[in-house]
Coordinates of C-alpha atoms in Angstrom, one line a residue:
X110 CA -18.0 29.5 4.6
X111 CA -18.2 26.3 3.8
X112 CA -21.5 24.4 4.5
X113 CA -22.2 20.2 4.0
X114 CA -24.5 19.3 1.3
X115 CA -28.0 17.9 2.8
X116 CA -29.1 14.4 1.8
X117 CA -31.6 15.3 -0.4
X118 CA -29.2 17.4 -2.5
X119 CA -26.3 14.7 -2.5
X120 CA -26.6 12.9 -5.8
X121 CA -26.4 8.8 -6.4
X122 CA -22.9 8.5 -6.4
X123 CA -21.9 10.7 -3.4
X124 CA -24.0 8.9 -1.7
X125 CA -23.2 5.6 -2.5
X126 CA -19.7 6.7 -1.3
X127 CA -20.9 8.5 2.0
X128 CA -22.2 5.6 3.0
X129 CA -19.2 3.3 1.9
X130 CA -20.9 0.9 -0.7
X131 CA -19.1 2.6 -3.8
X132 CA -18.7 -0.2 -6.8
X133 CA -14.9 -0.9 -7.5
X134 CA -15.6 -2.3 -10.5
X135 CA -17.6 0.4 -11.9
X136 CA -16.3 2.5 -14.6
X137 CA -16.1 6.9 -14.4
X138 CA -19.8 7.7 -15.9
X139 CA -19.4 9.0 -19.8
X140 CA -18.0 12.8 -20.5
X141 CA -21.3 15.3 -19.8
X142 CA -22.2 17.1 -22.5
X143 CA -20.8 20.6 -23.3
X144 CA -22.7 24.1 -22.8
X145 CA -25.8 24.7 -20.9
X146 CA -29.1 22.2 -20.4
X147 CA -32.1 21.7 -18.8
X148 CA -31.9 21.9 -14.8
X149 CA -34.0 19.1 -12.9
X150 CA -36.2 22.1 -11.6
X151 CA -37.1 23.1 -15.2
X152 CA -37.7 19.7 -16.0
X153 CA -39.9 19.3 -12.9
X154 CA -41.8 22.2 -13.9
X155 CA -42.2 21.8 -17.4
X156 CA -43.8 18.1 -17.1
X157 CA -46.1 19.6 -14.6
X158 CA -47.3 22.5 -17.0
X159 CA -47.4 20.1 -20.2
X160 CA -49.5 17.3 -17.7
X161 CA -51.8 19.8 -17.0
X162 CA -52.2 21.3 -20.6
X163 CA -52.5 17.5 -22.2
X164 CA -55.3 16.4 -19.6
X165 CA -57.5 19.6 -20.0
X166 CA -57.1 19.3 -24.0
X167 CA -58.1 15.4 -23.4
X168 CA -60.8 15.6 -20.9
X169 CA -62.4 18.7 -22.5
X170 CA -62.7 21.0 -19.5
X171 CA -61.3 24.6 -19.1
X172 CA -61.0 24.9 -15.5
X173 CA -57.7 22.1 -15.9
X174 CA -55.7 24.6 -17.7
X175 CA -55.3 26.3 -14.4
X176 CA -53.6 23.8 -13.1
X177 CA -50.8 24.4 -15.4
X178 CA -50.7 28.5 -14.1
X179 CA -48.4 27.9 -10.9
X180 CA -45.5 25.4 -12.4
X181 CA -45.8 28.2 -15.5
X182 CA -45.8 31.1 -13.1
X183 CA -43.2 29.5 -11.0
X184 CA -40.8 29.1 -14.1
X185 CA -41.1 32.7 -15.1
X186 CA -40.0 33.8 -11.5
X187 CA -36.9 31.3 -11.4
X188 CA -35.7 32.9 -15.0
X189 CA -32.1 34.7 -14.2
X190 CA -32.3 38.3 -14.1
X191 CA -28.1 38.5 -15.4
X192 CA -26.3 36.4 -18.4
X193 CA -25.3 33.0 -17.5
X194 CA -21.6 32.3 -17.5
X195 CA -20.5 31.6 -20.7
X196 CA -16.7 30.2 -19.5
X197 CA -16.5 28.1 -16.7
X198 CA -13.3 26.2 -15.1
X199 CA -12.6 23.9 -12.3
X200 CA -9.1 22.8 -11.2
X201 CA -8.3 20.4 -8.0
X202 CA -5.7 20.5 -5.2
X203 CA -5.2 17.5 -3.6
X204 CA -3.4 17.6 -0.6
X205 CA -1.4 14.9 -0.4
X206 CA -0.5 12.8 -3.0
X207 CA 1.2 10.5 -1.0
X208 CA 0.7 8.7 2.1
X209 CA 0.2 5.7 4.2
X210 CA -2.7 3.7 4.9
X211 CA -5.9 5.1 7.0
X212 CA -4.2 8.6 6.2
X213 CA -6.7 11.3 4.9
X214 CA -6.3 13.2 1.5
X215 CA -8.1 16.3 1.3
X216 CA -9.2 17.4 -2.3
X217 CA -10.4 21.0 -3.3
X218 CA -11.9 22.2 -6.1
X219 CA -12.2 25.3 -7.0
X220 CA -14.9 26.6 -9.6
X221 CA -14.5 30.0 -11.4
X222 CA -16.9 31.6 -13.9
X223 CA -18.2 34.7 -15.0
X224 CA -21.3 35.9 -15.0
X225 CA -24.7 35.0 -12.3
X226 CA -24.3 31.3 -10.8
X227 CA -27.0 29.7 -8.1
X228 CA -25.4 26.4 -6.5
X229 CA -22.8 24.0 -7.4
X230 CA -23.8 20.0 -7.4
X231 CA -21.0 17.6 -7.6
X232 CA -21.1 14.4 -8.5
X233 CA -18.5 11.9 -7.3
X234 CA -16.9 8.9 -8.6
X235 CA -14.3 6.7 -6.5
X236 CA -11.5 5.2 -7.6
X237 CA -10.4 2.0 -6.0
X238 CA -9.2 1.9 -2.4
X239 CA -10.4 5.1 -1.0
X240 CA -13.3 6.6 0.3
X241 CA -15.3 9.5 0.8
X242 CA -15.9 10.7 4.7
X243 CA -16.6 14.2 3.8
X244 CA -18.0 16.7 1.1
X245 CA -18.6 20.3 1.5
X246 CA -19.5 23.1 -1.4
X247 CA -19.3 26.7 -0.8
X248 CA -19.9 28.9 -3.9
X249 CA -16.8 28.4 -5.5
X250 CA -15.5 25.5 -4.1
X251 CA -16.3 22.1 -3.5
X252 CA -13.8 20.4 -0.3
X253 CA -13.2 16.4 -0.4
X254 CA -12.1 14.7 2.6
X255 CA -11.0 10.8 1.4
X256 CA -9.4 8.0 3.4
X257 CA -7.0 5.7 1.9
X258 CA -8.0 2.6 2.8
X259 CA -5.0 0.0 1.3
X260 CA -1.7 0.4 -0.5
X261 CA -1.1 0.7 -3.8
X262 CA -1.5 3.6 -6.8
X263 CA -5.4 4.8 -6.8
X264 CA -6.5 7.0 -8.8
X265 CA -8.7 9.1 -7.0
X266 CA -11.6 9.7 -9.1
X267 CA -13.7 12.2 -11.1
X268 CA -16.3 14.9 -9.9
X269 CA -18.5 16.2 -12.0
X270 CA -19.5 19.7 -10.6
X271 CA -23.4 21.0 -12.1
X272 CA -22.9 24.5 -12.0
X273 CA -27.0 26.0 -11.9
X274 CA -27.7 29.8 -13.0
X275 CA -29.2 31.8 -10.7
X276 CA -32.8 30.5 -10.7
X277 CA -32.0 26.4 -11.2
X278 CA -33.3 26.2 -14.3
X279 CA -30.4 25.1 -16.4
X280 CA -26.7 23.8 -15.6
X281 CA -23.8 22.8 -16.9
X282 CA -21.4 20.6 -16.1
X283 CA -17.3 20.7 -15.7
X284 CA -15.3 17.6 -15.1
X285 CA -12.1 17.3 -12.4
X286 CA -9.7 14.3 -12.7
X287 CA -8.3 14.0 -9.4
X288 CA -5.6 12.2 -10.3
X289 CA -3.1 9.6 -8.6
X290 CA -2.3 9.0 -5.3
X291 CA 0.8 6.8 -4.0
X292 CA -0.8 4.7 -0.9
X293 CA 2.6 3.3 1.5
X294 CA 1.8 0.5 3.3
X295 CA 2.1 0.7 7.0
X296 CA 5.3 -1.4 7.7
X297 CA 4.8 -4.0 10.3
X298 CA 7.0 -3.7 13.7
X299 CA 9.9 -4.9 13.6
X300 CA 13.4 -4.3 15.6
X301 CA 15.9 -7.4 15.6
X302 CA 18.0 -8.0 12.5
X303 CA 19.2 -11.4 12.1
X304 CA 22.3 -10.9 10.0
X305 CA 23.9 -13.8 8.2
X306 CA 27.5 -15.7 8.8
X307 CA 29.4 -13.7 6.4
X308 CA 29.5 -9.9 5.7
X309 CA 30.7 -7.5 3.6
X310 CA 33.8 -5.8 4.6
X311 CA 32.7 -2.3 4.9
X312 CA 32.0 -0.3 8.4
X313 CA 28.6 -1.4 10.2
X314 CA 26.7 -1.9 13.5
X315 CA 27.0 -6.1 13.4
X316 CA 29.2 -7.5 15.4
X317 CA 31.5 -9.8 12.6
X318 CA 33.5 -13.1 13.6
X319 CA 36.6 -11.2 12.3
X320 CA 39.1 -9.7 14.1
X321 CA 38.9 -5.7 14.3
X322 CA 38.1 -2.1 15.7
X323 CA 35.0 -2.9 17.1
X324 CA 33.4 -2.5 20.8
X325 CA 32.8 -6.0 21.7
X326 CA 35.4 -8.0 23.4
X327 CA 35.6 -11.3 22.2
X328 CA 39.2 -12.4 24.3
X329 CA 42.5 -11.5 25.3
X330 CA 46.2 -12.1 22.9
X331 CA 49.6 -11.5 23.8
X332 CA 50.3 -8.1 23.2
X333 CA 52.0 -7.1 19.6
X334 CA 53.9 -3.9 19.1
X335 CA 52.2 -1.4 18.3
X336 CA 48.9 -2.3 20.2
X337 CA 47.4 0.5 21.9
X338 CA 48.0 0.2 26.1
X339 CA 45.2 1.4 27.2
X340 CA 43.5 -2.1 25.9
X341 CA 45.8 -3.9 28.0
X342 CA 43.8 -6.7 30.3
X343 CA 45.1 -6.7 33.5
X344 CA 44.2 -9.9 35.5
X345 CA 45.1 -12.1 32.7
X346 CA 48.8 -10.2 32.4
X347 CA 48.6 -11.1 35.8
X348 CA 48.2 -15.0 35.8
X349 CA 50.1 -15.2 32.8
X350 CA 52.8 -12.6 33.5
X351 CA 53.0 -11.7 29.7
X352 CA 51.0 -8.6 28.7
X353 CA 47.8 -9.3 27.7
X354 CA 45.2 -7.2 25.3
X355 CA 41.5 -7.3 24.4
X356 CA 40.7 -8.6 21.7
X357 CA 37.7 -6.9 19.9
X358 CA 35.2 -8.2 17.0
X359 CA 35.3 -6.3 13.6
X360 CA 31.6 -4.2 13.0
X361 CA 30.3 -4.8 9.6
X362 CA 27.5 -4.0 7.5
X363 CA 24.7 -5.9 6.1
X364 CA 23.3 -6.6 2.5
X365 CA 19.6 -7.7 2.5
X366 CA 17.5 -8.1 0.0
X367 CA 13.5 -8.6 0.5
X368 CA 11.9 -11.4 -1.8
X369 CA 8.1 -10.6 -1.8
X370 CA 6.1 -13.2 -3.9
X371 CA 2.9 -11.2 -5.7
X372 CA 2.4 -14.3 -7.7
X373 CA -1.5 -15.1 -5.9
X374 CA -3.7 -12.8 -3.8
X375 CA -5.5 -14.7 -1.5
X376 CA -8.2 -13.4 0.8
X377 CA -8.6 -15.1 4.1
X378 CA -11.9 -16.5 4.4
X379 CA -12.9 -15.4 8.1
X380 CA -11.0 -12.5 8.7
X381 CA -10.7 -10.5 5.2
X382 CA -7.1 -10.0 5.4
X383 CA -5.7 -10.1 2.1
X384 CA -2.4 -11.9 1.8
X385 CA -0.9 -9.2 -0.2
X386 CA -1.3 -6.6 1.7
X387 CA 0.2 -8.3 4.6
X388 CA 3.2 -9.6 2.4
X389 CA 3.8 -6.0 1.6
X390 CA 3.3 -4.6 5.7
X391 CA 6.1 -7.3 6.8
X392 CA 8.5 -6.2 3.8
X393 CA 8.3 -2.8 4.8
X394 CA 8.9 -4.0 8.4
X395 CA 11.9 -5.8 7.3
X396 CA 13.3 -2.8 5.2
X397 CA 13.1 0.3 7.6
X398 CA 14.5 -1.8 10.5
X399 CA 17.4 -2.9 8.3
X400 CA 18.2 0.5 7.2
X401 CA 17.7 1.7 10.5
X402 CA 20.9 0.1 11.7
X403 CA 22.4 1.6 8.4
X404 CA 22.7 -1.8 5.9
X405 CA 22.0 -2.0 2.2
X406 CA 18.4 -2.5 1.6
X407 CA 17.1 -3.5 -1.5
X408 CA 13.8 -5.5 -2.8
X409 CA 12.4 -7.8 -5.3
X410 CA 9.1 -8.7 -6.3
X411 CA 8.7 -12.0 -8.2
X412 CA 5.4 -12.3 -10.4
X413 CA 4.1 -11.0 -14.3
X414 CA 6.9 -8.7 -14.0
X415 CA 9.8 -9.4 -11.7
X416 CA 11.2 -6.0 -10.4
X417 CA 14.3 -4.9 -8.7
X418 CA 16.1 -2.4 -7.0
X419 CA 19.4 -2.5 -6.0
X420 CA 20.8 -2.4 -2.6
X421 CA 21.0 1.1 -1.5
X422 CA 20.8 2.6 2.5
X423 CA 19.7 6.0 4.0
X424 CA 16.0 6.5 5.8
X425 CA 14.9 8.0 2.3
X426 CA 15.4 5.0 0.4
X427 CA 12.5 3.1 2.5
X428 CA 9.9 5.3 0.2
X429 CA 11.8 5.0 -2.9
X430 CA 11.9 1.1 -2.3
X431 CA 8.1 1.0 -1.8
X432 CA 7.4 3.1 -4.7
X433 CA 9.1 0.7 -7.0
X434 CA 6.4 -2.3 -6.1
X435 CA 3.4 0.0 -5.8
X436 CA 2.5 -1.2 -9.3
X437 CA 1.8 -4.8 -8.2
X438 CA -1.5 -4.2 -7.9
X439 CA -2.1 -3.2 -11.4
X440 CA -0.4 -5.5 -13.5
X441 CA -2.2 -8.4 -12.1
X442 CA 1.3 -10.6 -11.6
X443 CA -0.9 -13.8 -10.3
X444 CA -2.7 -14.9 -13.6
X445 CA 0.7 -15.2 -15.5
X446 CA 2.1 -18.4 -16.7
X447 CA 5.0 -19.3 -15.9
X448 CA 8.8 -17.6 -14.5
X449 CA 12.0 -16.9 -16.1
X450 CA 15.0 -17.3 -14.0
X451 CA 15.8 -13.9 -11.4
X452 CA 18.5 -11.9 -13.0
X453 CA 22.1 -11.6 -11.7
X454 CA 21.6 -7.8 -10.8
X455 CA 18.2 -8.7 -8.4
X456 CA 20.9 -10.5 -5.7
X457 CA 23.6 -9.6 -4.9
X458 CA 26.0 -12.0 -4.0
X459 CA 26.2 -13.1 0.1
X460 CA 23.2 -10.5 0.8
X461 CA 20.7 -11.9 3.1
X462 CA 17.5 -12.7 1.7
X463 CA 14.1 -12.6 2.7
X464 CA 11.5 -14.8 0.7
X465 CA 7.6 -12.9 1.9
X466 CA 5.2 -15.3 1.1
X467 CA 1.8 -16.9 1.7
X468 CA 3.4 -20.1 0.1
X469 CA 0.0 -20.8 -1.8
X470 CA 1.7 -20.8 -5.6
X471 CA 4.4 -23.9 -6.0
X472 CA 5.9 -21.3 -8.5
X473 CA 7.7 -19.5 -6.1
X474 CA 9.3 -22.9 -5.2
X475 CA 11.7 -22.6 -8.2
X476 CA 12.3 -19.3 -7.1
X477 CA 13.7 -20.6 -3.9
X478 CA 16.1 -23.3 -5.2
X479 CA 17.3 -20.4 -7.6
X480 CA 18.4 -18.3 -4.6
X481 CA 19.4 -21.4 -3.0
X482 CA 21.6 -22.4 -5.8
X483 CA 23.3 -18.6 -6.0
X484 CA 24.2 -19.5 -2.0
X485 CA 22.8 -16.4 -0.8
X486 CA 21.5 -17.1 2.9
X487 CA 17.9 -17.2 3.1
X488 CA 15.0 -16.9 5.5
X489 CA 11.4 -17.6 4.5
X490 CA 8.5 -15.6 6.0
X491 CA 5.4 -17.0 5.6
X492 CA 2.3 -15.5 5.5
X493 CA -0.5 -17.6 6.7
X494 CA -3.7 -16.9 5.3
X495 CA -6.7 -19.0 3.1
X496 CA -6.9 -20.9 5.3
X497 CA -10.2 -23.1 4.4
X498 CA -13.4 -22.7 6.4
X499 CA -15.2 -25.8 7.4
X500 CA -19.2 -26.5 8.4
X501 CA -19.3 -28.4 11.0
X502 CA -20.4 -31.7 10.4
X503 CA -19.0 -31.8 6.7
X504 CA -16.7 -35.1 6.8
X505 CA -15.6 -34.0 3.2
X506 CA -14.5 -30.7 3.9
X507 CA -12.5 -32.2 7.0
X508 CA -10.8 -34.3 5.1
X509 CA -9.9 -31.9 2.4
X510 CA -9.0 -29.4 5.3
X511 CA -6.5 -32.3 6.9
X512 CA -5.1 -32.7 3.0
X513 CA -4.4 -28.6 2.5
X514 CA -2.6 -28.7 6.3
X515 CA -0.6 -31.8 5.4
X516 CA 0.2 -30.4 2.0
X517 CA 1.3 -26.8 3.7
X518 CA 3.3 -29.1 6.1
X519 CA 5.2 -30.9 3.5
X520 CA 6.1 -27.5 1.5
X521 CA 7.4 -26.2 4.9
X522 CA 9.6 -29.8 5.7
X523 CA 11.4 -29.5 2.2
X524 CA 12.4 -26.0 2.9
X525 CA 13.7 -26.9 6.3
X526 CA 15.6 -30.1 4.8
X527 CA 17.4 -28.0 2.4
X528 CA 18.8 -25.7 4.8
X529 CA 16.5 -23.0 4.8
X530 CA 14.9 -21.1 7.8
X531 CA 11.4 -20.6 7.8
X532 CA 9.2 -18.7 9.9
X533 CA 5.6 -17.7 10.2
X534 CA 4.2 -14.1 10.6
X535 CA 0.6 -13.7 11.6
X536 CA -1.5 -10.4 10.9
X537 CA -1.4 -8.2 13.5
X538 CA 1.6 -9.7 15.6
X539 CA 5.1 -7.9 15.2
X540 CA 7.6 -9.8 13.1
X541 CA 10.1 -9.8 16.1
X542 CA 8.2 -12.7 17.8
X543 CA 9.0 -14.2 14.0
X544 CA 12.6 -12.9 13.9
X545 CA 13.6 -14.2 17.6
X546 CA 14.6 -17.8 16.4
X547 CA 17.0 -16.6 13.8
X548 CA 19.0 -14.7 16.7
X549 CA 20.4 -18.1 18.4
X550 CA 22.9 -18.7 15.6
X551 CA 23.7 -17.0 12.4
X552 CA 21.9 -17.3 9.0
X553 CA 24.0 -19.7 6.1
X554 CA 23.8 -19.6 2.8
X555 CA 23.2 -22.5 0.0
X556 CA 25.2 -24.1 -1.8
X557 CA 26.6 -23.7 -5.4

């Protein structure tokens, strides 16, 4: 039976983390020291015997040295009747090691010596964006519950188990790495899929300007041997009185590729939303409904280190596409200098792309003509967030405020000159009330 560790047994740190105020910047405490030490009972103990012994040789008076008899008496009766262990082990399950965001990981750790044992005392240290909701020890395990709080690659943390002997006197300490954890972001809702004017010629579910075998009607012909009759079209045989077929558009298959721009991080100064992690949500939108209607997906991140995957399709290859930009959040792509050009393998030529960003880094600018200039049809989605919080009263900050809008407004004007859609996704909306005006007329590309 498990049982949860009181308060007054839960040390610093697993506190700190019960109670959410972990540091994120603070560093796993040094390695303990190896083999067996001084318990905080013994220590307790001791300084009240040696108190007692140093006042009564100070003041002179024999009665004080009683005063040292009970902590003396009481360590005598906490000494451990067996051996301590002399080997002791701990190894962690972790259950599971990846997952989406505000999904649980349980952790175990099981502890196995030899020899007497009291009580185990772990100590825990966070990693960055999880958090501890519940610990439990039994007398050879210790059970983690933690919540993964925001996408990315975590590692977990350490936990420093005190294993005590029998009487609490001395302990010694084993570490646990728990490892990594893969955090998916939880993809944004999304159903429509605007598809551009041209398409690849291979079998789809979009409905092509081409002639072919599809399902939609698109008008009648004269009928052509060969033609099957069962297609034949009736009343306009009849007012033409030539035999008449339907004419059906060709289904095709669409290449997109998602753009996301890591190149800034910038946390919205009312809400806390963190324009990252709501670049990464829409992209993930974007790619399962995509591969949902069974088009090539593929992705691109644009910052320190620009990243690709190809264009690939299946309901397996959403995780396989988020776990190639997991690292984004630990090469820190925003405080680079400056961007090469994308290479030829990152677009493929006539796939549909889709530029995620916050359009707070004029870097990502060059980016666009570059895709613009490879005539690859383009939609941006921006992300807005930062937005600058005024006093009221402060004529300044107004002013600077009307300056950032206008600024914002000019960016979005150039893009729409050139040719290029743009559209706005705000947190907690789904991206089909983005994705609506792109259905009145199809998506072209740039030019060369």
């Amino acid at each position: 039976m498990t049982r949860p560790v009181p308060d007054r047994r839960a040390t610093a740190a697993v506190q700190r983390a019960l109670d959410g105020r972990h540091d994120e910047s603070a560093q796993p405490p040094p390695p303990p020291p190896p083999g067996w030490r001084a318990g905080e009972r013994a220590l307790r103990l001791g300084t009240l015997a040696v108190v007692a012994l140093a006042a009564a040789l100070v003041t002179g008076r024999p009665w004080v040295f009683a005063l040292a008899a009970p902590p003396l008496v009481l360590l005598a009766l906490a000494l451990p009747t067996g051996p301590r262990p002399r080997k002791v082990t701990a190894e962690a399950e972790v259950e599971p090691r990846r997952c989406f965001e505000g999904e649980q990981v349980k952790v175990r750790i099981t502890v196995s010596y030899d020899g007497e044992s009291g009580r185990l005392d772990p100590g825990v240290t966070l990693g960055h964006g999880v958090r501890l909701d519940h610990l439990a020890v039994g007398p050879h395990h210790v059970d983690l519950v933690l919540t993964a709080e925001r996408w990315g690659r975590w590692t977990l943390g350490t936990v420093d188990v005190d294993v005590h002997d029998g009487g609490g006197l001395a302990r010694r300490t084993v570490r646990v790495e728990l490892g990594e954890a893969a955090v998916f972001p939880v993809p944004g809702h999304a159903g429509l899929t605007p598809i551009p004017v041209r398409l690849p010629q291979r079998l789809g579910e979009h409905t092509a300007q081409q002639r072919g075998e599809g399902v939609e009607v698109t008008g009648v012909h004269p009928y052509v041997r060969g033609e099957r009759q069962r297609r034949i079209h009736w009343p306009a045989t009849t007012r033409r009185g030539t035999l008449q077929v339907h004419q059906f558009a060709a289904e095709r298959t669409a290449d997109t590729v998602v753009l996301l721009d890591v190149l800034a991080d910038v946390v919205d100064p009312v809400t806390g939303a963190s324009s990252l992690d709501e670049t990464f949500r829409a992209a993930a939108g974007l790619v399962r409904a995509y591969l949902r209607t069974h088009d090539r997906v593929g992705v691109v991140s644009v910052g320190g280190a620009t990243r690709w995957l190809q264009p690939g399709s299946g309901q397996g290859y959403f995780y396989r596409i988020v776990e190639s930009v997991l690292e984004v959040r630990k090469d820190l792509a925003y405080r680079t200098e400056g961007l090469g050009r994308l290479p030829p393998p990152a677009l493929r030529e006539g796939a549909l792309v889709y530029v995620v960003t916050p359009l707070t880094d004029r870097r990502i600018l060059d980016i666009l003509d570059q895709v613009r200039g490879r005539a690859n049809p383009m939609v941006v989605v921006e992300i807005p967030s930062g937005e600058p919080v005024v006093e009221p009263g402060d004529t300044e900050g107004e002013l600077a405020l009307r300056l950032w809008r206008a600024d914002r407004d000019a960016m979005r004007f150039a893009l729409v000159e050139r040719g290029t859609a743009v559209v706005a996704h705000r947190p907690g909306e789904t991206l089909d009330l983005a994705l609506a005006p792109l259905l009145r007329t199809r998506i072209r590309g740039g030019t060369r």
